[in-house]
Amino acid sequence: MAKQITEKTKISMFTFASLLFALVPLTSDYICTAYAVILPFLYKRKCGNPLKAVNLSSKTTVAFLAFLALQFVQVLNADFKVSGLGFALLWFAMFMGYIFVADLADTKERIEKILFTTTVTGGIAGAIGFMQMVLYHYGGLIHEKLRFLFNPFWDFFHEAVLKFVALVFPDSLEHHFGIDFDTAKVSNFATRACSTFSNPIFFAAFLVITLPIAIHYFFQIKENKKKRIVSAVCVGFIVAGIALSYSRGAYLAALVALFVTLFCEKKQTIVSLCIMPAALFLIPQGVYKRLLTLVTNKNDISLTTHSRIYEAAFETIEKHWLFGIGTGNAGFREILHNEYGIKQPHAHNIFLEFFIEGGFIGVCLFAVTLFLMVFGMIKIAVKCKEGRALCVTLIASLAGFVCCGMFDFIFYGPKPIQIFFLLAGLIEAVWLLYSKNLKSKKTETETKKQV
């Protein structure tokens, strides 16, 4: 911890930090940003200077700090500097979630609470997505407006914010952001489940994270039958939510995540093997049609557009391969619009987008952070039998999330960034806890040998 504080204060701060695993996915992007802003001030009031909680002995933390520092430096290289600075500040604000989770989740009991919160939140989000599709297909029997009600769930709130910004924001400053607030609209995904997210791929990416965690929790909480039932129900809604997002990338990402969980305990491996074929019978035909377009429909608009975007991305990288074009997606969005006639906001791939924005240095720093997290979990899994299942589970969650990012730029908004850092914080907390336990056991062994 940053300084000596009472156990009561630790518990209250951890409670708030763990609630972020529920509040961030289930609330609006704008409210999510408010949590990130409030948390450092709350931490300072209760625990002291939040910067002291930054563990500079952690290679992952240092790598993240280097990546964030580059975000600010690259603002100078961006054509839309105000927009770039906004993105850099957003990344830094969301990084606070990583710091506080890693600092406060310092016991097995606290990590278990986070796993349960994540499991239940995934189930709730999946259930909301399921009900959205029920309304879309059958709500018209009651009233036509019911088909498009609350999908996305926070659509009405986002529309109100955009109208307010367009009303008060000076037109003369809009070019600094690369956005015309007067014509900006919330994307319409009424035919696909979005749950409480603004985009079905963001929704699916979150559920892909929670799926391995929910399966893991079901097996770890053997004594509490009620929680096991809850986690089993949550797994069902999570799978349903992923299916009803109709996100082909998320389908493949879920399979990748489930494949990684095969390296967990035997019972958990069996369940993962059962879920895969069982899902084939439960998933609606529309999901298969959506997935089969990858190979049967060469003229699919999405595939054609992605192909053109990737071509533009590689050409842009070739011109700016070392330092990129600067922080934020506004620069590449303008290139797509003006030079290629593609009305898309980003590169639809996290590695390509970071290569475009930060150049070779930027994409390498991001890749290093991912490598360090995975390497740390593998190291614990090999050395500590007790923590193996959890470490493999977290690798599965991270792998699934990154796999979603191979088909879309899933960091295009506050919620996905915050969710990524919360997952990274949990991984760091597990690494710190089990590393400490391994060192203690090693010290005890050496002491006994000396005696």
GROMACS .gro file of C-alpha atoms in nm:
model
  451
    1MET     CA    1   0.000   0.000   0.000
    2ALA     CA    2   0.104   0.361  -0.045
    3LYS     CA    3   0.115   0.425   0.330
    4GLN     CA    4   0.009   0.269   0.662
    5ILE     CA    5  -0.370   0.287   0.685
    6THR     CA    6  -0.635   0.116   0.892
    7GLU     CA    7  -0.789  -0.215   0.786
    8LYS     CA    8  -1.129  -0.048   0.771
    9THR     CA    9  -0.999   0.205   0.516
   10LYS     CA   10  -0.837  -0.073   0.313
   11ILE     CA   11  -1.167  -0.260   0.298
   12SER     CA   12  -1.367   0.047   0.195
   13MET     CA   13  -1.117   0.140  -0.078
   14PHE     CA   14  -1.100  -0.215  -0.207
   15THR     CA   15  -1.481  -0.234  -0.211
   16PHE     CA   16  -1.494   0.070  -0.438
   17ALA     CA   17  -1.212  -0.063  -0.658
   18SER     CA   18  -1.381  -0.403  -0.692
   19LEU     CA   19  -1.714  -0.236  -0.773
   20LEU     CA   20  -1.545  -0.084  -1.076
   21PHE     CA   21  -1.555  -0.434  -1.228
   22ALA     CA   22  -1.936  -0.400  -1.220
   23LEU     CA   23  -1.989  -0.026  -1.258
   24VAL     CA   24  -1.764   0.024  -1.561
   25PRO     CA   25  -1.926  -0.241  -1.787
   26LEU     CA   26  -2.285  -0.165  -1.679
   27THR     CA   27  -2.287   0.215  -1.687
   28SER     CA   28  -2.242   0.473  -1.962
   29ASP     CA   29  -1.905   0.564  -2.116
   30TYR     CA   30  -1.936   0.914  -1.977
   31ILE     CA   31  -2.007   0.790  -1.625
   32CYS     CA   32  -1.721   0.542  -1.661
   33THR     CA   33  -1.486   0.834  -1.732
   34ALA     CA   34  -1.611   1.004  -1.415
   35TYR     CA   35  -1.509   0.699  -1.207
   36ALA     CA   36  -1.156   0.721  -1.344
   37VAL     CA   37  -1.138   1.090  -1.251
   38ILE     CA   38  -1.285   1.042  -0.901
   39LEU     CA   39  -1.078   0.739  -0.800
   40PRO     CA   40  -0.736   0.915  -0.762
   41PHE     CA   41  -0.889   1.189  -0.546
   42LEU     CA   42  -1.071   0.933  -0.332
   43TYR     CA   43  -0.750   0.733  -0.296
   44LYS     CA   44  -0.555   1.044  -0.197
   45ARG     CA   45  -0.810   1.130   0.069
   46LYS     CA   46  -0.817   0.782   0.219
   47CYS     CA   47  -0.470   0.641   0.155
   48GLY     CA   48  -0.237   0.926   0.062
   49ASN     CA   49  -0.056   1.021  -0.257
   50PRO     CA   50  -0.181   0.783  -0.532
   51LEU     CA   51   0.152   0.812  -0.717
   52LYS     CA   52   0.316   0.625  -0.431
   53ALA     CA   53   0.101   0.327  -0.517
   54VAL     CA   54   0.282   0.296  -0.850
   55ASN     CA   55   0.508  -0.009  -0.825
   56LEU     CA   56   0.816   0.083  -1.027
   57SER     CA   57   0.974  -0.253  -0.947
   58SER     CA   58   0.716  -0.414  -1.175
   59LYS     CA   59   0.833  -0.449  -1.535
   60THR     CA   60   0.472  -0.445  -1.657
   61THR     CA   61   0.401  -0.118  -1.479
   62VAL     CA   62   0.715   0.041  -1.620
   63ALA     CA   63   0.621  -0.076  -1.971
   64PHE     CA   64   0.274   0.073  -1.932
   65LEU     CA   65   0.422   0.403  -1.811
   66ALA     CA   66   0.653   0.412  -2.112
   67PHE     CA   67   0.356   0.347  -2.343
   68LEU     CA   68   0.154   0.625  -2.174
   69ALA     CA   69   0.448   0.866  -2.188
   70LEU     CA   70   0.473   0.803  -2.562
   71GLN     CA   71   0.103   0.888  -2.596
   72PHE     CA   72   0.172   1.237  -2.458
   73VAL     CA   73   0.491   1.285  -2.660
   74GLN     CA   74   0.312   1.183  -2.978
   75VAL     CA   75   0.051   1.455  -2.926
   76LEU     CA   76   0.314   1.692  -3.065
   77ASN     CA   77   0.319   1.482  -3.383
   78ALA     CA   78  -0.061   1.475  -3.424
   79ASP     CA   79  -0.250   1.694  -3.671
   80PHE     CA   80  -0.541   1.714  -3.427
   81LYS     CA   81  -0.355   1.799  -3.109
   82VAL     CA   82  -0.654   1.868  -2.886
   83SER     CA   83  -0.808   1.535  -2.981
   84GLY     CA   84  -0.472   1.361  -2.934
   85LEU     CA   85  -0.426   1.518  -2.590
   86GLY     CA   86  -0.776   1.406  -2.498
   87PHE     CA   87  -0.692   1.046  -2.588
   88ALA     CA   88  -0.361   1.063  -2.399
   89LEU     CA   89  -0.537   1.195  -2.087
   90LEU     CA   90  -0.805   0.929  -2.125
   91TRP     CA   91  -0.545   0.652  -2.132
   92PHE     CA   92  -0.371   0.798  -1.828
   93ALA     CA   93  -0.697   0.831  -1.634
   94MET     CA   94  -0.796   0.472  -1.709
   95PHE     CA   95  -0.447   0.355  -1.611
   96MET     CA   96  -0.533   0.456  -1.254
   97GLY     CA   97  -0.770   0.158  -1.241
   98TYR     CA   98  -0.472  -0.070  -1.307
   99ILE     CA   99  -0.269   0.092  -1.029
  100PHE     CA  100  -0.541   0.073  -0.766
  101VAL     CA  101  -0.653  -0.284  -0.840
  102ALA     CA  102  -0.292  -0.405  -0.835
  103ASP     CA  103  -0.235  -0.220  -0.506
  104LEU     CA  104  -0.558  -0.306  -0.325
  105ALA     CA  105  -0.629  -0.665  -0.434
  106ASP     CA  106  -0.351  -0.799  -0.215
  107THR     CA  107  -0.512  -1.115  -0.073
  108LYS     CA  108  -0.669  -1.430  -0.220
  109GLU     CA  109  -1.003  -1.337  -0.065
  110ARG     CA  110  -1.007  -0.999  -0.240
  111ILE     CA  111  -0.911  -1.149  -0.574
  112GLU     CA  112  -1.192  -1.404  -0.528
  113LYS     CA  113  -1.440  -1.118  -0.472
  114ILE     CA  114  -1.327  -0.953  -0.795
  115LEU     CA  115  -1.372  -1.281  -0.982
  116PHE     CA  116  -1.727  -1.316  -0.848
  117THR     CA  117  -1.811  -0.952  -0.929
  118THR     CA  118  -1.680  -0.999  -1.283
  119THR     CA  119  -1.876  -1.322  -1.326
  120VAL     CA  120  -2.206  -1.167  -1.211
  121THR     CA  121  -2.147  -0.852  -1.418
  122GLY     CA  122  -2.084  -1.063  -1.728
  123GLY     CA  123  -2.406  -1.251  -1.660
  124ILE     CA  124  -2.607  -0.931  -1.616
  125ALA     CA  125  -2.461  -0.776  -1.932
  126GLY     CA  126  -2.532  -1.096  -2.125
  127ALA     CA  127  -2.889  -1.108  -1.993
  128ILE     CA  128  -2.950  -0.748  -2.101
  129GLY     CA  129  -2.816  -0.830  -2.448
  130PHE     CA  130  -3.038  -1.139  -2.462
  131MET     CA  131  -3.348  -0.935  -2.372
  132GLN     CA  132  -3.258  -0.674  -2.634
  133MET     CA  133  -3.271  -0.940  -2.905
  134VAL     CA  134  -3.595  -1.085  -2.763
  135LEU     CA  135  -3.750  -0.739  -2.791
  136TYR     CA  136  -3.609  -0.691  -3.139
  137HIS     CA  137  -3.760  -1.014  -3.270
  138TYR     CA  138  -4.085  -1.027  -3.071
  139GLY     CA  139  -4.142  -0.679  -2.927
  140GLY     CA  140  -4.317  -0.575  -3.249
  141LEU     CA  141  -4.608  -0.800  -3.154
  142ILE     CA  142  -4.689  -0.550  -2.878
  143HIS     CA  143  -4.559  -0.223  -3.025
  144GLU     CA  144  -4.310  -0.151  -3.304
  145LYS     CA  145  -4.105   0.088  -3.086
  146LEU     CA  146  -4.029  -0.194  -2.842
  147ARG     CA  147  -3.805  -0.357  -3.104
  148PHE     CA  148  -3.552  -0.074  -3.080
  149LEU     CA  149  -3.598   0.018  -2.715
  150PHE     CA  150  -3.279   0.042  -2.507
  151ASN     CA  151  -3.040  -0.093  -2.769
  152PRO     CA  152  -2.780   0.028  -2.703
  153PHE     CA  153  -2.901   0.054  -2.343
  154TRP     CA  154  -2.754   0.403  -2.286
  155ASP     CA  155  -2.844   0.531  -2.633
  156PHE     CA  156  -3.080   0.799  -2.500
  157PHE     CA  157  -2.814   0.933  -2.263
  158HIS     CA  158  -2.541   0.945  -2.531
  159GLU     CA  159  -2.776   1.125  -2.770
  160ALA     CA  160  -2.852   1.384  -2.502
  161VAL     CA  161  -2.481   1.442  -2.435
  162LEU     CA  162  -2.404   1.486  -2.806
  163LYS     CA  163  -2.688   1.736  -2.845
  164PHE     CA  164  -2.566   1.929  -2.541
  165VAL     CA  165  -2.206   1.937  -2.669
  166ALA     CA  166  -2.322   2.051  -3.014
  167LEU     CA  167  -2.522   2.329  -2.849
  168VAL     CA  168  -2.249   2.471  -2.625
  169PHE     CA  169  -1.931   2.386  -2.815
  170PRO     CA  170  -1.798   2.665  -3.040
  171ASP     CA  171  -1.795   2.569  -3.410
  172SER     CA  172  -1.460   2.745  -3.450
  173LEU     CA  173  -1.289   2.484  -3.229
  174GLU     CA  174  -1.436   2.171  -3.388
  175HIS     CA  175  -1.150   2.134  -3.639
  176HIS     CA  176  -0.910   2.076  -3.348
  177PHE     CA  177  -1.104   1.760  -3.262
  178GLY     CA  178  -1.167   1.645  -3.618
  179ILE     CA  179  -1.536   1.606  -3.531
  180ASP     CA  180  -1.847   1.788  -3.645
  181PHE     CA  181  -2.059   1.775  -3.330
  182ASP     CA  182  -2.363   1.911  -3.514
  183THR     CA  183  -2.381   1.603  -3.739
  184ALA     CA  184  -2.233   1.348  -3.497
  185LYS     CA  185  -2.471   1.065  -3.414
  186VAL     CA  186  -2.476   0.753  -3.198
  187SER     CA  187  -2.420   0.444  -3.414
  188ASN     CA  188  -2.728   0.230  -3.469
  189PHE     CA  189  -2.680  -0.143  -3.393
  190ALA     CA  190  -3.042  -0.231  -3.317
  191THR     CA  191  -3.020  -0.564  -3.502
  192ARG     CA  192  -2.733  -0.684  -3.280
  193ALA     CA  193  -2.707  -0.707  -2.902
  194CYS     CA  194  -2.504  -0.422  -2.752
  195SER     CA  195  -2.625  -0.451  -2.391
  196THR     CA  196  -2.488  -0.151  -2.195
  197PHE     CA  197  -2.213  -0.086  -2.449
  198SER     CA  198  -2.216   0.149  -2.747
  199ASN     CA  199  -2.100  -0.116  -2.993
  200PRO     CA  200  -2.164  -0.493  -3.021
  201ILE     CA  201  -1.793  -0.574  -3.055
  202PHE     CA  202  -1.717  -0.385  -2.730
  203PHE     CA  203  -1.995  -0.582  -2.561
  204ALA     CA  204  -1.869  -0.912  -2.700
  205ALA     CA  205  -1.507  -0.833  -2.610
  206PHE     CA  206  -1.608  -0.779  -2.246
  207LEU     CA  207  -1.800  -1.108  -2.241
  208VAL     CA  208  -1.503  -1.290  -2.394
  209ILE     CA  209  -1.300  -1.166  -2.094
  210THR     CA  210  -1.562  -1.282  -1.844
  211LEU     CA  211  -1.627  -1.627  -1.996
  212PRO     CA  212  -1.304  -1.797  -1.875
  213ILE     CA  213  -1.335  -1.618  -1.539
  214ALA     CA  214  -1.696  -1.736  -1.489
  215ILE     CA  215  -1.602  -2.096  -1.576
  216HIS     CA  216  -1.303  -2.079  -1.341
  217TYR     CA  217  -1.511  -1.934  -1.058
  218PHE     CA  218  -1.769  -2.212  -1.095
  219PHE     CA  219  -1.502  -2.470  -1.011
  220GLN     CA  220  -1.322  -2.274  -0.741
  221ILE     CA  221  -1.625  -2.193  -0.526
  222LYS     CA  222  -1.702  -2.557  -0.436
  223GLU     CA  223  -1.840  -2.493  -0.086
  224ASN     CA  224  -2.107  -2.237  -0.180
  225LYS     CA  225  -2.380  -2.401  -0.390
  226LYS     CA  226  -2.572  -2.075  -0.439
  227LYS     CA  227  -2.270  -1.902  -0.592
  228ARG     CA  228  -2.205  -2.206  -0.812
  229ILE     CA  229  -2.559  -2.189  -0.945
  230VAL     CA  230  -2.525  -1.815  -1.003
  231SER     CA  231  -2.196  -1.861  -1.188
  232ALA     CA  232  -2.346  -2.141  -1.403
  233VAL     CA  233  -2.638  -1.917  -1.502
  234CYS     CA  234  -2.394  -1.635  -1.576
  235VAL     CA  235  -2.192  -1.862  -1.807
  236GLY     CA  236  -2.512  -1.932  -2.001
  237PHE     CA  237  -2.597  -1.564  -2.044
  238ILE     CA  238  -2.236  -1.479  -2.133
  239VAL     CA  239  -2.235  -1.736  -2.413
  240ALA     CA  240  -2.577  -1.611  -2.530
  241GLY     CA  241  -2.453  -1.252  -2.529
  242ILE     CA  242  -2.147  -1.335  -2.737
  243ALA     CA  243  -2.366  -1.524  -2.987
  244LEU     CA  244  -2.626  -1.247  -3.014
  245SER     CA  245  -2.365  -0.975  -3.068
  246TYR     CA  246  -2.326  -1.129  -3.416
  247SER     CA  247  -1.958  -1.031  -3.401
  248ARG     CA  248  -1.762  -1.284  -3.605
  249GLY     CA  249  -1.434  -1.174  -3.452
  250ALA     CA  250  -1.578  -1.233  -3.105
  251TYR     CA  251  -1.683  -1.587  -3.200
  252LEU     CA  252  -1.325  -1.669  -3.294
  253ALA     CA  253  -1.195  -1.487  -2.984
  254ALA     CA  254  -1.425  -1.691  -2.758
  255LEU     CA  255  -1.292  -2.012  -2.913
  256VAL     CA  256  -0.935  -1.891  -2.855
  257ALA     CA  257  -1.015  -1.812  -2.490
  258LEU     CA  258  -1.180  -2.152  -2.439
  259PHE     CA  259  -0.885  -2.325  -2.605
  260VAL     CA  260  -0.644  -2.161  -2.359
  261THR     CA  261  -0.859  -2.278  -2.066
  262LEU     CA  262  -0.793  -2.636  -2.178
  263PHE     CA  263  -0.460  -2.600  -1.997
  264CYS     CA  264  -0.636  -2.545  -1.661
  265GLU     CA  265  -0.745  -2.817  -1.420
  266LYS     CA  266  -0.894  -3.138  -1.562
  267LYS     CA  267  -1.253  -3.060  -1.458
  268GLN     CA  268  -1.236  -2.711  -1.602
  269THR     CA  269  -1.088  -2.852  -1.923
  270ILE     CA  270  -1.379  -3.095  -1.955
  271VAL     CA  271  -1.635  -2.815  -1.919
  272SER     CA  272  -1.459  -2.604  -2.181
  273LEU     CA  273  -1.466  -2.902  -2.416
  274CYS     CA  274  -1.838  -2.948  -2.345
  275ILE     CA  275  -1.927  -2.581  -2.399
  276MET     CA  276  -1.781  -2.577  -2.748
  277PRO     CA  277  -2.005  -2.848  -2.903
  278ALA     CA  278  -2.304  -2.758  -2.681
  279ALA     CA  279  -2.294  -2.404  -2.817
  280LEU     CA  280  -2.330  -2.542  -3.170
  281PHE     CA  281  -2.680  -2.666  -3.084
  282LEU     CA  282  -2.789  -2.363  -2.880
  283ILE     CA  283  -2.668  -2.083  -3.109
  284PRO     CA  284  -2.938  -1.947  -3.345
  285GLN     CA  285  -2.913  -2.005  -3.721
  286GLY     CA  286  -2.853  -1.633  -3.778
  287VAL     CA  287  -2.520  -1.667  -3.596
  288TYR     CA  288  -2.407  -1.941  -3.833
  289LYS     CA  289  -2.510  -1.735  -4.133
  290ARG     CA  290  -2.310  -1.442  -3.998
  291LEU     CA  291  -2.003  -1.661  -3.941
  292LEU     CA  292  -2.026  -1.845  -4.273
  293THR     CA  293  -2.011  -1.517  -4.466
  294LEU     CA  294  -1.638  -1.522  -4.390
  295VAL     CA  295  -1.596  -1.798  -4.648
  296THR     CA  296  -1.914  -1.799  -4.858
  297ASN     CA  297  -1.964  -1.430  -4.935
  298LYS     CA  298  -1.661  -1.275  -5.098
  299ASN     CA  299  -1.859  -0.956  -5.161
  300ASP     CA  300  -1.949  -0.908  -4.794
  301ILE     CA  301  -1.942  -0.531  -4.731
  302SER     CA  302  -1.768  -0.568  -4.395
  303LEU     CA  303  -1.491  -0.790  -4.535
  304THR     CA  304  -1.443  -0.567  -4.839
  305THR     CA  305  -1.424  -0.255  -4.622
  306HIS     CA  306  -1.179  -0.417  -4.383
  307SER     CA  307  -0.959  -0.519  -4.675
  308ARG     CA  308  -0.951  -0.160  -4.803
  309ILE     CA  309  -0.881  -0.025  -4.454
  310TYR     CA  310  -0.589  -0.264  -4.403
  311GLU     CA  311  -0.446  -0.165  -4.739
  312ALA     CA  312  -0.467   0.202  -4.640
  313ALA     CA  313  -0.316   0.121  -4.300
  314PHE     CA  314  -0.011  -0.053  -4.445
  315GLU     CA  315   0.046   0.230  -4.690
  316THR     CA  316   0.027   0.483  -4.406
  317ILE     CA  317   0.266   0.276  -4.193
  318GLU     CA  318   0.510   0.260  -4.482
  319LYS     CA  319   0.520   0.641  -4.491
  320HIS     CA  320   0.535   0.692  -4.112
  321TRP     CA  321   0.679   0.364  -3.983
  322LEU     CA  322   0.907   0.497  -3.710
  323PHE     CA  323   0.711   0.764  -3.519
  324GLY     CA  324   0.361   0.728  -3.663
  325ILE     CA  325   0.119   1.015  -3.726
  326GLY     CA  326   0.046   1.103  -3.364
  327THR     CA  327  -0.186   1.011  -3.078
  328GLY     CA  328  -0.557   0.962  -3.144
  329ASN     CA  329  -0.756   0.812  -3.428
  330ALA     CA  330  -0.854   1.149  -3.580
  331GLY     CA  331  -0.545   1.163  -3.804
  332PHE     CA  332  -0.597   0.825  -3.966
  333ARG     CA  333  -0.971   0.885  -3.986
  334GLU     CA  334  -0.903   1.191  -4.200
  335ILE     CA  335  -0.663   0.991  -4.418
  336LEU     CA  336  -0.930   0.723  -4.470
  337HIS     CA  337  -1.197   0.983  -4.550
  338ASN     CA  338  -0.998   1.216  -4.773
  339GLU     CA  339  -0.740   0.995  -4.944
  340TYR     CA  340  -0.924   0.663  -4.972
  341GLY     CA  341  -1.291   0.759  -4.952
  342ILE     CA  342  -1.352   0.514  -4.667
  343LYS     CA  343  -1.596   0.640  -4.403
  344GLN     CA  344  -1.444   0.455  -4.109
  345PRO     CA  345  -1.289   0.598  -3.790
  346HIS     CA  346  -0.985   0.372  -3.737
  347ALA     CA  347  -0.775   0.079  -3.860
  348HIS     CA  348  -1.002  -0.195  -3.716
  349ASN     CA  349  -0.701  -0.366  -3.562
  350ILE     CA  350  -0.530  -0.268  -3.236
  351PHE     CA  351  -0.176  -0.340  -3.357
  352LEU     CA  352  -0.222  -0.159  -3.688
  353GLU     CA  353  -0.382   0.139  -3.512
  354PHE     CA  354  -0.099   0.167  -3.257
  355PHE     CA  355   0.155   0.128  -3.538
  356ILE     CA  356  -0.014   0.412  -3.728
  357GLU     CA  357  -0.041   0.639  -3.423
  358GLY     CA  358   0.285   0.561  -3.243
  359GLY     CA  359   0.497   0.406  -3.512
  360PHE     CA  360   0.726   0.109  -3.458
  361ILE     CA  361   0.808   0.231  -3.106
  362GLY     CA  362   0.443   0.256  -3.005
  363VAL     CA  363   0.331  -0.085  -3.126
  364CYS     CA  364   0.642  -0.247  -2.973
  365LEU     CA  365   0.573  -0.092  -2.631
  366PHE     CA  366   0.214  -0.215  -2.640
  367ALA     CA  367   0.326  -0.563  -2.746
  368VAL     CA  368   0.582  -0.567  -2.463
  369THR     CA  369   0.313  -0.494  -2.201
  370LEU     CA  370   0.107  -0.787  -2.332
  371PHE     CA  371   0.411  -1.015  -2.336
  372LEU     CA  372   0.510  -0.925  -1.979
  373MET     CA  373   0.159  -0.994  -1.848
  374VAL     CA  374   0.141  -1.332  -2.020
  375PHE     CA  375   0.498  -1.425  -1.924
  376GLY     CA  376   0.430  -1.338  -1.560
  377MET     CA  377   0.120  -1.560  -1.550
  378ILE     CA  378   0.304  -1.849  -1.720
  379LYS     CA  379   0.586  -1.818  -1.469
  380ILE     CA  380   0.345  -1.842  -1.175
  381ALA     CA  381   0.149  -2.126  -1.340
  382VAL     CA  382   0.468  -2.331  -1.380
  383LYS     CA  383   0.608  -2.266  -1.032
  384CYS     CA  384   0.289  -2.259  -0.826
  385LYS     CA  385   0.037  -2.541  -0.862
  386GLU     CA  386  -0.213  -2.357  -0.642
  387GLY     CA  387  -0.228  -2.055  -0.873
  388ARG     CA  388  -0.204  -2.239  -1.203
  389ALA     CA  389  -0.577  -2.248  -1.288
  390LEU     CA  390  -0.623  -1.878  -1.212
  391CYS     CA  391  -0.317  -1.773  -1.411
  392VAL     CA  392  -0.423  -1.978  -1.716
  393THR     CA  393  -0.773  -1.831  -1.684
  394LEU     CA  394  -0.641  -1.474  -1.690
  395ILE     CA  395  -0.421  -1.556  -1.990
  396ALA     CA  396  -0.734  -1.688  -2.162
  397SER     CA  397  -0.925  -1.367  -2.085
  398LEU     CA  398  -0.641  -1.149  -2.212
  399ALA     CA  399  -0.593  -1.365  -2.524
  400GLY     CA  400  -0.964  -1.345  -2.604
  401PHE     CA  401  -0.971  -0.968  -2.562
  402VAL     CA  402  -0.664  -0.920  -2.782
  403CYS     CA  403  -0.812  -1.156  -3.040
  404CYS     CA  404  -1.123  -0.933  -3.055
  405GLY     CA  405  -0.884  -0.646  -3.118
  406MET     CA  406  -0.750  -0.819  -3.426
  407PHE     CA  407  -1.083  -0.750  -3.601
  408ASP     CA  408  -1.167  -0.407  -3.458
  409PHE     CA  409  -0.998  -0.125  -3.268
  410ILE     CA  410  -1.158  -0.209  -2.933
  411PHE     CA  411  -0.988   0.082  -2.753
  412TYR     CA  412  -1.217   0.328  -2.930
  413GLY     CA  413  -1.390   0.456  -2.615
  414PRO     CA  414  -1.350   0.490  -2.237
  415LYS     CA  415  -1.517   0.163  -2.130
  416PRO     CA  416  -1.301  -0.081  -2.330
  417ILE     CA  417  -0.983   0.100  -2.220
  418GLN     CA  418  -1.092   0.092  -1.855
  419ILE     CA  419  -1.191  -0.276  -1.876
  420PHE     CA  420  -0.852  -0.359  -2.028
  421PHE     CA  421  -0.668  -0.182  -1.745
  422LEU     CA  422  -0.887  -0.346  -1.479
  423LEU     CA  423  -0.799  -0.686  -1.627
  424ALA     CA  424  -0.432  -0.585  -1.640
  425GLY     CA  425  -0.454  -0.470  -1.277
  426LEU     CA  426  -0.601  -0.804  -1.174
  427ILE     CA  427  -0.321  -0.986  -1.357
  428GLU     CA  428  -0.064  -0.769  -1.181
  429ALA     CA  429  -0.230  -0.830  -0.842
  430VAL     CA  430  -0.216  -1.207  -0.895
  431TRP     CA  431   0.147  -1.181  -1.003
  432LEU     CA  432   0.243  -0.977  -0.694
  433LEU     CA  433   0.054  -1.204  -0.453
  434TYR     CA  434   0.188  -1.537  -0.578
  435SER     CA  435   0.540  -1.402  -0.634
  436LYS     CA  436   0.544  -1.292  -0.272
  437ASN     CA  437   0.422  -1.636  -0.160
  438LEU     CA  438   0.686  -1.812  -0.370
  439LYS     CA  439   0.961  -1.594  -0.223
  440SER     CA  440   0.837  -1.669   0.129
  441LYS     CA  441   0.839  -2.044   0.062
  442LYS     CA  442   1.186  -2.020  -0.089
  443THR     CA  443   1.313  -1.833   0.218
  444GLU     CA  444   1.158  -2.091   0.452
  445THR     CA  445   1.316  -2.375   0.256
  446GLU     CA  446   1.660  -2.214   0.267
  447THR     CA  447   1.624  -2.151   0.641
  448LYS     CA  448   1.535  -2.514   0.707
  449LYS     CA  449   1.836  -2.632   0.504
  450GLN     CA  450   2.066  -2.410   0.710
  451VAL     CA  451   1.922  -2.548   1.032
   0.00000   0.00000   0.00000
